[in-house]
Amino acid sequence: MSEGRKTAVSPRRWRRVQEARAHWSEAFGLGLSLTGDRARAEDLAQEALLRLARTPREPGGAGSLRGLVLRTVRNLAIDETRRTTPESLDMLNETAGLSQDHRSPDPAEEVCTREEVARVREALGRMSPDWRAMLYLRDGMGLGYAEIASVLGKSRDVVRVTLHRARQRIRSLLGELVKEELE
Amino acid sequence: MTSPCQEVRGRLSALIDGEVPPAEAVELESHLEGCEPCRKERLELLATRRRLATAFKGMQQEAPQPPDLRKPLFPRRLTAFLGTAAVVLVVVGLLLILPQERAEALSPSEVVERAMAHHRSMKDAELSWKLESQALRILTALFSDEDRSKVVLRGRLWIKAPDRFLMRAEKPGEEEEPEVLMGFDGESLWVHDAKKNTVRRVGRKSLDASEAAGMLKDAADLDMGLGPFSEGTIMKLLSWEGIVSFTRSQEGMVIREITTPTQRRVGLRSFRIPLPIKKEGEEEETEKGSGSSSRFEERVKRHLAHDVTVTIDPERDLVEKLVYHLRLAELGILRVTVSLVRSDQGLPDSMFRAAMQVPPGTDLGDR
């Protein structure tokens, strides 16, 4: 214990952490998609950045810093969900007082209101964490399948198949939610 | 059987994401041209994608300001810790310089009483005891004995200074003493008698004064002291403040979770620290012998020499599982070999190291 090994964060790592702050909102978004909870999303994003300070090695290339941040957020969230009961995973839904006009045949024409965000969160909450993460990484961040595969530690083929299922699932969930709201 | 349409629809997401090879895209497009339901399906997927993109953007915009990361790492906790550290230093100094003062300075009942008061008054989130190597070592040595091999303890361990801990444990199924509260004050093990509300000094087979002294001596000989406080030490301790919840059973000690003072759990998936459990008939002579510190020393040494193989499945396991074991290894408690389970196609070393935060220079063992 008395050895001179330093565990304090080196300036170089700090620089990297500072660079990683550029991905803060993306990390937060992933955290929010995964947990549905702002405070926890913030915790996850912050923890992910802090971990960079403790990560001993520079990741491969410049682009992989983002991948590393996202991967860490995802891993932390998965760890968290493993020890949480399914009930507590329920997303917060501020769906009270919904606007009435959701009957539009093309959902894309819908104005994205707070209700819509809440509805998407609600729908995400009914899916598995990896599906949520996939949808966020692809549709929220526009990552390619290969990059998603690397963040989630899956193969590209798995991403391809799962993402499609996730999209179909969330589509039907969103449909159900709109129906519930109308009733 | 899948119809051509079903088969095409399964690939539509990849198509709209531009993730199919050109030849496949041509094939899909030609089907879509002649199939209205599939075209409609594509439109709906596109609509879903747009809808999600907008919602996700909205979620990203909810992001608060990124934190000033210097704050959580350094100030208040460090200052608070430095205060504690100073006190510990003084106490440790007293211990070293004035051994005859030890009884007064560290009255065991006082240790336990104070700890009990803490326990009563504090919420988990407020606890800020420090997980430290020596106490863990002593504790595991004490409990890695044959007498306990059939006892299952469930409890919590508060480790304060390197040589002090308090343990509160339940013995499920035991009516006599369902709960155990014990403390180690750096010299002796003390147990609280719930019925009489008194504190008595114990060992499993009465830990007498010479044994206690032997334990302390062994501890010193094995260089388990805290050593001088350097910045590194403080950071290390800081990062390992926590409460360990564990189960002790025949197979070993299972750490169920480590909770930090902020109640942000750093690990809950069970992992097991196998303890060497003495087999029947072993070392009978030494027990009969002149007592003193030999058994303890033996146990500690055996424990120190104990190798643990940690199997990490990067798909499933907690980062903390590895980090924790490596920490134990760093502290000299265990020799750790890491073996990696390849669950998917296997991760390259570099990615594994980055994802698992493996300290540089750590041998990943046979992969």
Coordinates of C-alpha atoms in Angstrom, one line a residue:
Chain A
M1 CA 0.0 0.0 0.0
S2 CA 2.8 2.3 0.6
E3 CA 4.1 1.9 -3.0
G4 CA 4.3 5.0 -5.1
R5 CA 1.7 3.8 -7.6
K6 CA -0.5 6.6 -8.5
T7 CA -4.2 6.2 -8.8
A8 CA -4.8 9.8 -9.3
V9 CA -6.1 10.8 -12.7
S10 CA -3.4 11.8 -15.1
P11 CA -3.7 15.1 -17.0
R12 CA -3.8 13.1 -20.3
R13 CA -6.8 11.1 -19.1
W14 CA -8.5 14.3 -17.9
R15 CA -8.1 15.7 -21.4
R16 CA -9.8 12.7 -22.7
V17 CA -12.6 13.0 -20.3
Q18 CA -13.0 16.6 -21.3
E19 CA -13.1 15.5 -25.0
A20 CA -15.7 13.0 -24.1
R21 CA -17.9 15.7 -22.8
A22 CA -18.7 16.4 -26.4
H23 CA -20.8 13.2 -26.3
W24 CA -22.5 14.1 -23.1
S25 CA -26.0 14.7 -24.6
E26 CA -25.8 11.5 -26.7
A27 CA -24.7 9.6 -23.6
F28 CA -27.5 11.2 -21.6
G29 CA -30.0 10.3 -24.4
L30 CA -28.9 6.7 -24.4
G31 CA -29.2 6.6 -20.6
L32 CA -32.7 8.1 -20.9
S33 CA -33.8 5.7 -23.5
L34 CA -32.5 2.8 -21.4
T35 CA -33.9 3.9 -18.0
G36 CA -36.6 6.4 -18.8
D37 CA -35.4 8.4 -15.8
R38 CA -33.7 11.7 -16.1
A39 CA -31.8 11.5 -12.9
R40 CA -30.6 8.0 -13.6
A41 CA -29.7 9.0 -17.2
E42 CA -27.6 11.8 -15.8
D43 CA -26.0 9.5 -13.3
L44 CA -25.2 7.0 -16.0
A45 CA -23.8 9.6 -18.4
Q46 CA -21.7 11.1 -15.6
E47 CA -20.5 7.8 -14.4
A48 CA -19.5 6.8 -18.0
L49 CA -17.4 9.9 -18.3
L50 CA -15.8 9.4 -14.9
R51 CA -14.9 5.9 -15.8
L52 CA -13.0 7.3 -18.7
A53 CA -10.8 8.9 -16.2
R54 CA -10.0 5.6 -14.8
T55 CA -9.7 3.7 -18.0
P56 CA -6.0 3.0 -18.4
R57 CA -5.8 2.8 -22.2
E58 CA -6.5 5.1 -25.0
P59 CA -9.2 3.6 -27.1
G60 CA -8.3 2.7 -30.7
G61 CA -9.2 5.7 -32.8
A62 CA -10.9 9.0 -32.5
G63 CA -14.3 7.7 -33.3
S64 CA -14.1 5.0 -30.7
L65 CA -14.2 7.5 -27.8
R66 CA -17.9 8.0 -28.5
G67 CA -18.3 4.2 -28.8
L68 CA -16.6 3.7 -25.5
V69 CA -18.8 6.3 -23.7
L70 CA -21.9 4.8 -25.2
R71 CA -20.8 1.2 -24.4
T72 CA -20.1 2.2 -20.8
V73 CA -23.5 3.8 -20.5
R74 CA -25.2 0.8 -21.9
N75 CA -23.2 -1.6 -19.6
L76 CA -23.9 0.4 -16.6
A77 CA -27.6 0.5 -17.4
I78 CA -27.7 -3.2 -18.0
D79 CA -26.0 -3.8 -14.7
E80 CA -28.5 -1.6 -13.1
T81 CA -31.5 -3.3 -14.6
R82 CA -30.2 -6.7 -13.7
R83 CA -30.4 -5.8 -10.0
T84 CA -33.7 -3.9 -10.3
T85 CA -37.0 -5.6 -10.2
P86 CA -38.9 -5.4 -13.4
E87 CA -41.6 -3.2 -11.8
S88 CA -39.1 -0.5 -11.0
L89 CA -38.1 -0.4 -14.6
D90 CA -41.3 1.2 -15.5
M91 CA -40.7 4.4 -17.2
L92 CA -42.1 7.6 -16.0
N93 CA -44.9 8.7 -18.1
E94 CA -46.2 12.1 -17.9
T95 CA -49.0 11.1 -20.2
A96 CA -51.7 12.9 -18.3
G97 CA -53.5 15.5 -20.2
L98 CA -52.8 14.2 -23.6
S99 CA -53.7 16.1 -26.7
Q100 CA -56.6 14.7 -28.5
D101 CA -55.6 14.6 -32.1
H102 CA -53.5 11.5 -32.5
R103 CA -55.6 10.0 -35.1
S104 CA -53.6 11.1 -38.0
P105 CA -53.0 8.2 -40.3
D106 CA -49.3 9.0 -40.9
P107 CA -47.7 9.2 -37.5
A108 CA -44.7 11.0 -39.0
E109 CA -47.0 14.0 -39.6
E110 CA -47.6 14.2 -35.9
V111 CA -46.1 17.2 -34.2
C112 CA -43.6 16.0 -31.8
T113 CA -44.9 17.2 -28.5
R114 CA -43.9 16.4 -25.0
E115 CA -46.7 13.9 -25.1
E116 CA -45.1 12.2 -28.0
V117 CA -41.7 12.0 -26.3
A118 CA -43.5 10.6 -23.2
R119 CA -45.3 8.1 -25.3
V120 CA -42.1 6.9 -27.0
R121 CA -40.5 6.6 -23.6
E122 CA -43.5 4.7 -22.3
A123 CA -43.2 2.3 -25.3
L124 CA -39.5 2.0 -24.8
G125 CA -40.1 1.1 -21.2
R126 CA -42.0 -2.0 -22.3
M127 CA -39.0 -3.3 -24.3
S128 CA -35.8 -4.9 -23.3
P129 CA -32.8 -2.7 -22.6
D130 CA -30.9 -3.9 -25.7
W131 CA -33.8 -3.2 -28.0
R132 CA -34.1 0.3 -26.5
A133 CA -30.4 0.9 -26.9
M134 CA -30.5 -0.3 -30.5
L135 CA -33.4 2.0 -31.5
Y136 CA -31.7 4.9 -29.8
L137 CA -28.3 4.2 -31.4
R138 CA -29.8 3.8 -34.8
D139 CA -32.7 6.2 -35.0
G140 CA -31.6 8.7 -32.4
M141 CA -28.0 8.9 -33.3
G142 CA -27.9 7.5 -36.8
L143 CA -25.1 5.0 -36.1
G144 CA -24.4 2.3 -38.6
Y145 CA -25.1 -1.4 -37.8
A146 CA -21.4 -2.1 -37.4
E147 CA -21.0 0.6 -34.9
I148 CA -24.1 -0.4 -33.0
A149 CA -22.8 -4.0 -33.0
S150 CA -19.5 -2.8 -31.4
V151 CA -21.3 -0.7 -28.8
L152 CA -23.6 -3.5 -27.8
G153 CA -21.1 -6.2 -28.2
K154 CA -23.3 -8.1 -30.7
S155 CA -22.7 -9.2 -34.2
R156 CA -23.9 -7.1 -37.1
D157 CA -26.3 -9.8 -38.1
V158 CA -27.9 -9.9 -34.7
V159 CA -28.2 -6.1 -34.9
R160 CA -29.9 -6.3 -38.2
V161 CA -32.4 -8.9 -37.2
T162 CA -33.1 -7.4 -33.7
L163 CA -33.4 -3.9 -34.9
H164 CA -36.1 -4.8 -37.3
R165 CA -38.0 -6.6 -34.6
A166 CA -37.5 -3.7 -32.2
R167 CA -38.9 -1.3 -34.8
Q168 CA -41.9 -3.5 -35.4
R169 CA -42.5 -3.9 -31.8
I170 CA -42.3 -0.2 -30.9
R171 CA -44.6 0.6 -33.8
S172 CA -47.2 -1.7 -32.5
L173 CA -46.6 -0.4 -28.9
L174 CA -47.0 3.2 -30.0
G175 CA -50.2 2.2 -31.8
E176 CA -51.5 0.5 -28.7
L177 CA -50.7 3.5 -26.6
V178 CA -52.4 5.9 -28.8
K179 CA -55.4 3.6 -28.7
E180 CA -55.3 3.5 -24.9
E181 CA -55.1 7.2 -24.8
L182 CA -58.1 7.6 -27.0
E183 CA -60.2 5.3 -25.0
Chain B
M1 CA -43.3 -21.5 -44.4
T2 CA -42.5 -18.0 -45.0
S3 CA -44.1 -16.2 -47.9
P4 CA -42.0 -14.0 -50.2
C5 CA -43.6 -11.0 -48.6
Q6 CA -42.7 -12.1 -45.1
E7 CA -39.2 -12.8 -46.1
V8 CA -38.9 -9.3 -47.8
R9 CA -40.4 -7.6 -44.8
G10 CA -37.8 -9.0 -42.5
R11 CA -35.2 -7.1 -44.5
L12 CA -37.0 -3.9 -44.9
S13 CA -35.4 -2.2 -41.8
A14 CA -32.0 -2.9 -43.1
L15 CA -33.1 -1.6 -46.5
I16 CA -34.3 1.7 -45.3
D17 CA -31.2 2.0 -43.1
G18 CA -29.0 1.4 -46.2
E19 CA -27.5 -1.6 -44.6
V20 CA -28.1 -4.2 -47.4
P21 CA -25.6 -4.9 -50.1
P22 CA -26.5 -3.4 -53.5
A23 CA -27.5 -6.6 -55.2
E24 CA -29.9 -7.4 -52.4
A25 CA -31.3 -3.9 -52.5
V26 CA -32.1 -4.3 -56.2
E27 CA -33.8 -7.5 -55.5
L28 CA -35.9 -6.0 -52.7
E29 CA -36.8 -3.0 -54.7
S30 CA -38.0 -5.1 -57.6
H31 CA -40.3 -6.9 -55.2
L32 CA -41.6 -3.7 -53.7
E33 CA -42.4 -2.3 -57.1
G34 CA -45.0 -5.0 -57.6
C35 CA -46.3 -5.4 -54.1
E36 CA -48.3 -2.7 -52.5
P37 CA -48.7 -4.1 -49.0
C38 CA -44.9 -4.4 -48.7
R39 CA -44.5 -0.8 -50.0
K40 CA -47.0 0.3 -47.3
E41 CA -45.0 -1.6 -44.7
R42 CA -41.8 0.2 -45.8
L43 CA -43.6 3.5 -45.5
E44 CA -44.7 2.7 -42.0
L45 CA -41.3 1.7 -41.0
L46 CA -39.9 4.9 -42.3
A47 CA -42.6 6.8 -40.4
T48 CA -41.7 4.9 -37.2
R49 CA -38.1 5.7 -37.8
R50 CA -38.8 9.4 -38.3
R51 CA -41.0 9.5 -35.3
L52 CA -38.4 7.9 -33.1
A53 CA -35.7 10.2 -34.4
T54 CA -37.7 13.2 -33.4
A55 CA -38.6 11.8 -30.0
F56 CA -35.0 10.8 -29.3
K57 CA -33.9 14.3 -30.3
G58 CA -36.3 15.6 -27.8
M59 CA -34.8 13.4 -25.2
Q60 CA -31.3 14.5 -26.0
Q61 CA -32.4 18.1 -25.7
E62 CA -33.5 17.3 -22.1
A63 CA -29.9 16.8 -21.3
P64 CA -28.7 19.0 -18.5
Q65 CA -25.4 20.8 -18.7
P66 CA -22.6 18.4 -18.7
P67 CA -21.1 18.2 -15.2
D68 CA -17.9 19.8 -14.2
L69 CA -16.2 16.5 -13.7
R70 CA -13.6 17.8 -11.3
K71 CA -16.2 18.4 -8.7
P72 CA -17.4 14.9 -7.9
L73 CA -13.9 13.5 -7.9
F74 CA -12.1 15.8 -5.6
P75 CA -13.4 18.3 -3.2
R76 CA -15.8 17.6 -0.4
R77 CA -15.3 13.9 0.0
L78 CA -11.6 14.3 -0.1
T79 CA -11.6 17.1 2.4
A80 CA -13.9 15.0 4.7
F81 CA -11.7 12.1 4.2
L82 CA -8.5 14.0 5.0
G83 CA -10.1 14.8 8.3
T84 CA -10.8 11.2 9.0
A85 CA -7.4 10.2 7.7
A86 CA -5.7 12.6 10.1
V87 CA -7.6 11.0 13.0
V88 CA -6.7 7.6 11.8
L89 CA -3.1 8.6 11.4
V90 CA -3.0 9.9 14.9
V91 CA -4.6 6.7 16.2
V92 CA -2.2 4.5 14.2
G93 CA 0.7 6.6 15.4
L94 CA -0.4 6.2 19.0
L95 CA -0.7 2.5 18.4
L96 CA 2.8 2.3 17.1
I97 CA 4.5 4.6 19.5
L98 CA 2.6 3.9 22.7
P99 CA 1.6 0.3 22.7
Q100 CA 0.9 0.5 26.4
E101 CA -1.7 3.1 25.8
R102 CA -3.6 0.9 23.5
A103 CA -6.1 -0.4 25.9
E104 CA -7.2 3.2 26.8
A105 CA -7.0 4.5 23.3
L106 CA -8.9 1.7 21.8
S107 CA -11.2 0.3 24.4
P108 CA -12.8 -2.5 22.5
S109 CA -16.2 -2.0 24.1
E110 CA -16.0 1.6 23.1
V111 CA -15.3 0.5 19.6
V112 CA -18.3 -1.7 19.5
E113 CA -20.5 0.7 21.4
R114 CA -19.7 3.5 19.1
A115 CA -20.1 1.4 16.1
M116 CA -23.5 0.2 17.4
A117 CA -24.5 3.8 18.0
H118 CA -23.5 4.5 14.5
H119 CA -25.4 1.6 13.3
R120 CA -28.5 2.7 15.1
S121 CA -28.4 6.3 14.0
M122 CA -27.2 6.1 10.5
K123 CA -29.0 5.3 7.4
D124 CA -27.1 3.2 4.9
A125 CA -26.7 6.2 2.6
E126 CA -24.9 8.0 5.4
L127 CA -22.4 5.4 6.2
S128 CA -19.0 6.0 5.0
W129 CA -16.8 3.3 6.2
K130 CA -13.8 2.3 4.3
L131 CA -13.3 -1.0 2.8
E132 CA -9.7 -1.8 3.5
S133 CA -7.5 -4.7 2.9
Q134 CA -6.3 -5.7 6.2
A135 CA -9.6 -6.0 7.9
L136 CA -10.9 -8.0 5.1
R137 CA -7.9 -10.2 5.3
I138 CA -8.2 -10.7 9.0
L139 CA -11.9 -11.3 8.7
T140 CA -11.6 -13.9 5.9
A141 CA -8.8 -15.6 7.8
L142 CA -10.9 -15.7 10.9
F143 CA -13.9 -17.2 9.2
S144 CA -12.2 -19.5 6.9
D145 CA -12.1 -22.2 9.5
E146 CA -13.6 -25.6 9.7
D147 CA -15.8 -24.7 12.7
R148 CA -17.8 -22.4 10.5
S149 CA -18.0 -24.6 7.5
K150 CA -21.6 -25.4 8.1
V151 CA -22.7 -22.1 9.3
V152 CA -24.3 -19.7 6.9
L153 CA -24.0 -16.1 7.8
R154 CA -25.7 -13.4 6.1
G155 CA -24.7 -9.9 7.0
R156 CA -22.9 -6.7 6.6
L157 CA -19.5 -5.7 7.2
W158 CA -18.3 -2.2 8.0
I159 CA -14.7 -1.8 7.7
K160 CA -13.3 1.4 9.1
A161 CA -9.6 1.6 9.7
P162 CA -7.3 -1.1 8.3
D163 CA -7.4 -3.0 11.5
R164 CA -10.9 -2.4 12.6
F165 CA -14.2 -3.7 11.5
L166 CA -17.7 -4.3 12.6
M167 CA -19.8 -7.1 11.4
R168 CA -23.5 -7.6 11.8
A169 CA -24.6 -10.9 10.7
E170 CA -27.6 -13.1 10.9
K171 CA -27.6 -16.8 11.4
P172 CA -30.7 -18.0 9.6
G173 CA -32.4 -20.9 11.4
E174 CA -30.6 -20.4 14.7
E175 CA -32.9 -19.5 17.5
E176 CA -30.4 -19.0 20.2
E177 CA -28.4 -16.2 18.6
P178 CA -30.1 -15.2 15.5
E179 CA -28.0 -12.2 15.1
V180 CA -24.3 -11.6 15.6
L181 CA -22.7 -8.3 16.1
M182 CA -19.0 -8.3 16.4
G183 CA -16.1 -6.0 16.1
F184 CA -12.4 -6.3 15.7
D185 CA -10.5 -3.5 17.3
G186 CA -7.1 -4.2 15.9
E187 CA -6.3 -6.7 18.6
S188 CA -9.2 -8.8 19.6
L189 CA -12.5 -9.9 18.4
W190 CA -15.4 -8.7 20.5
V191 CA -19.0 -9.9 20.4
H192 CA -22.1 -8.2 21.6
D193 CA -24.3 -10.3 23.6
A194 CA -27.8 -9.2 22.7
K195 CA -29.5 -10.8 25.6
K196 CA -27.3 -9.3 28.3
N197 CA -26.4 -6.3 26.2
T198 CA -22.8 -6.7 27.1
V199 CA -19.7 -7.0 25.1
R200 CA -17.3 -9.8 25.5
R201 CA -14.1 -10.8 24.0
V202 CA -14.2 -14.0 22.0
G203 CA -12.5 -16.2 19.6
R204 CA -14.1 -19.3 18.3
K205 CA -12.2 -21.1 20.9
S206 CA -11.5 -18.2 23.2
L207 CA -9.1 -15.8 21.8
D208 CA -6.8 -15.1 24.7
A209 CA -4.5 -12.2 25.2
S210 CA -1.5 -13.9 23.7
E211 CA -3.4 -14.9 20.7
A212 CA -4.7 -11.4 20.3
A213 CA -1.2 -10.1 20.6
G214 CA -0.1 -12.6 18.1
M215 CA -2.7 -11.6 15.7
L216 CA -1.5 -8.0 15.9
K217 CA 2.1 -9.0 15.6
D218 CA 1.3 -11.2 12.6
A219 CA -0.6 -8.3 11.1
A220 CA 2.4 -6.1 11.5
D221 CA 4.8 -8.8 10.2
L222 CA 2.8 -9.3 7.1
D223 CA 3.1 -5.6 6.4
M224 CA -0.6 -5.1 6.3
G225 CA -0.3 -1.6 7.6
L226 CA -1.8 1.3 5.9
G227 CA 1.5 2.9 5.2
P228 CA 2.0 6.5 4.7
F229 CA -0.8 8.4 3.2
S230 CA 0.0 9.5 -0.3
E231 CA -2.4 11.0 -2.8
G232 CA -2.7 7.6 -4.4
T233 CA -3.6 5.9 -1.2
I234 CA -6.3 8.4 -0.5
M235 CA -7.8 8.0 -3.9
K236 CA -7.7 4.3 -3.6
L237 CA -9.4 4.3 -0.3
L238 CA -11.9 6.8 -1.5
S239 CA -12.9 4.8 -4.4
W240 CA -13.4 1.8 -2.2
E241 CA -15.5 3.2 0.5
G242 CA -18.4 1.0 0.9
I243 CA -20.4 -1.6 2.7
V244 CA -20.0 -5.2 1.7
S245 CA -23.0 -7.5 2.0
F246 CA -22.0 -11.1 2.0
T247 CA -23.0 -14.6 2.6
R248 CA -20.7 -17.0 4.1
S249 CA -21.4 -20.6 3.4
Q250 CA -19.6 -23.9 3.1
E251 CA -18.3 -23.0 -0.3
G252 CA -16.9 -19.7 0.6
M253 CA -17.8 -16.1 1.0
V254 CA -20.2 -14.6 -1.5
I255 CA -20.1 -10.9 -1.8
R256 CA -23.5 -9.9 -2.7
E257 CA -23.0 -6.3 -3.1
I258 CA -20.8 -3.4 -2.3
T259 CA -22.7 -0.2 -1.6
T260 CA -21.0 3.1 -1.7
P261 CA -22.0 5.8 0.7
T262 CA -23.9 7.6 -2.0
Q263 CA -25.9 4.4 -2.3
R264 CA -24.9 4.0 -5.8
R265 CA -24.2 0.4 -6.0
V266 CA -21.1 -0.7 -7.6
G267 CA -21.9 -4.3 -7.9
L268 CA -24.6 -6.6 -7.0
R269 CA -24.4 -9.7 -9.1
S270 CA -23.0 -12.3 -6.8
F271 CA -19.5 -13.3 -7.1
R272 CA -17.7 -15.7 -4.9
I273 CA -14.5 -15.5 -3.1
P274 CA -13.7 -19.1 -2.3
L275 CA -12.0 -19.5 1.0
P276 CA -9.8 -22.3 1.8
I277 CA -11.7 -24.4 4.2
K278 CA -9.7 -26.7 6.3
K279 CA -10.5 -30.4 5.9
E280 CA -11.2 -32.6 8.8
G281 CA -8.2 -34.0 10.6
E282 CA -5.9 -31.4 9.2
E283 CA -3.5 -29.6 11.5
E284 CA -4.9 -31.2 14.6
E285 CA -1.5 -31.0 16.3
T286 CA -0.9 -27.3 15.8
E287 CA -4.3 -26.7 17.4
K288 CA -3.3 -28.7 20.4
G289 CA 0.0 -27.0 20.6
S290 CA 0.9 -24.0 22.6
G291 CA -1.7 -21.9 20.9
S292 CA -0.7 -18.3 20.3
S293 CA -0.5 -17.0 16.9
S294 CA 0.5 -20.0 14.8
R295 CA -3.0 -20.9 13.7
F296 CA -3.8 -17.4 12.7
E297 CA -0.6 -17.0 11.0
E298 CA -1.1 -20.2 9.1
R299 CA -4.6 -19.2 8.1
V300 CA -3.5 -15.7 6.9
K301 CA -0.6 -17.2 5.0
R302 CA -2.8 -19.8 3.4
H303 CA -5.2 -17.1 2.5
L304 CA -2.5 -14.9 1.0
A305 CA -1.3 -17.8 -1.1
H306 CA -4.8 -18.5 -2.3
D307 CA -5.3 -18.2 -6.0
V308 CA -8.6 -17.2 -7.4
T309 CA -9.6 -17.6 -11.0
V310 CA -12.1 -15.1 -12.1
T311 CA -14.1 -15.9 -15.1
I312 CA -15.4 -12.9 -16.9
D313 CA -18.1 -13.1 -19.5
P314 CA -18.0 -9.7 -21.1
E315 CA -21.6 -10.1 -22.3
R316 CA -23.0 -10.7 -18.8
D317 CA -20.7 -9.8 -16.1
L318 CA -20.2 -6.7 -14.1
V319 CA -17.2 -4.7 -14.8
E320 CA -16.9 -4.5 -11.0
K321 CA -16.4 -8.2 -10.8
L322 CA -13.1 -7.9 -12.5
V323 CA -12.2 -4.6 -10.9
Y324 CA -12.9 -5.9 -7.5
H325 CA -10.8 -8.9 -7.9
L326 CA -8.0 -6.9 -9.4
R327 CA -8.2 -4.6 -6.4
L328 CA -7.9 -7.5 -4.1
A329 CA -4.9 -8.6 -6.1
E330 CA -3.4 -5.2 -5.9
L331 CA -3.8 -5.2 -2.2
G332 CA -2.1 -8.5 -2.0
I333 CA -5.1 -10.4 -0.7
L334 CA -5.4 -12.8 -3.6
R335 CA -3.5 -13.8 -6.6
V336 CA -5.9 -13.4 -9.4
T337 CA -6.0 -15.1 -12.7
V338 CA -8.4 -13.8 -15.1
S339 CA -10.0 -16.0 -17.7
L340 CA -12.3 -14.8 -20.3
V341 CA -15.3 -16.5 -21.6
R342 CA -16.0 -15.8 -25.2
S343 CA -19.6 -15.5 -25.4
D344 CA -20.1 -14.0 -28.8
Q345 CA -17.4 -14.0 -31.5
G346 CA -15.1 -13.0 -28.8
L347 CA -13.7 -9.6 -28.1
P348 CA -10.3 -8.4 -29.1
D349 CA -8.0 -7.9 -26.2
S350 CA -7.9 -4.1 -26.7
M351 CA -11.6 -3.8 -26.5
F352 CA -11.9 -6.1 -23.6
R353 CA -9.3 -4.1 -21.7
A354 CA -11.0 -0.8 -22.5
A355 CA -14.5 -2.1 -21.7
M356 CA -13.4 -3.8 -18.5
Q357 CA -11.0 -1.1 -17.5
V358 CA -8.2 -3.5 -17.0
P359 CA -5.3 -1.8 -15.4
P360 CA -2.3 -1.7 -17.7
G361 CA 0.2 -4.4 -17.2
T362 CA -2.4 -6.9 -16.0
D363 CA -2.0 -10.2 -17.4
L364 CA -5.3 -11.5 -18.8
G365 CA -4.2 -15.0 -18.3
D366 CA -5.0 -17.8 -20.7
R367 CA -7.6 -16.8 -23.1

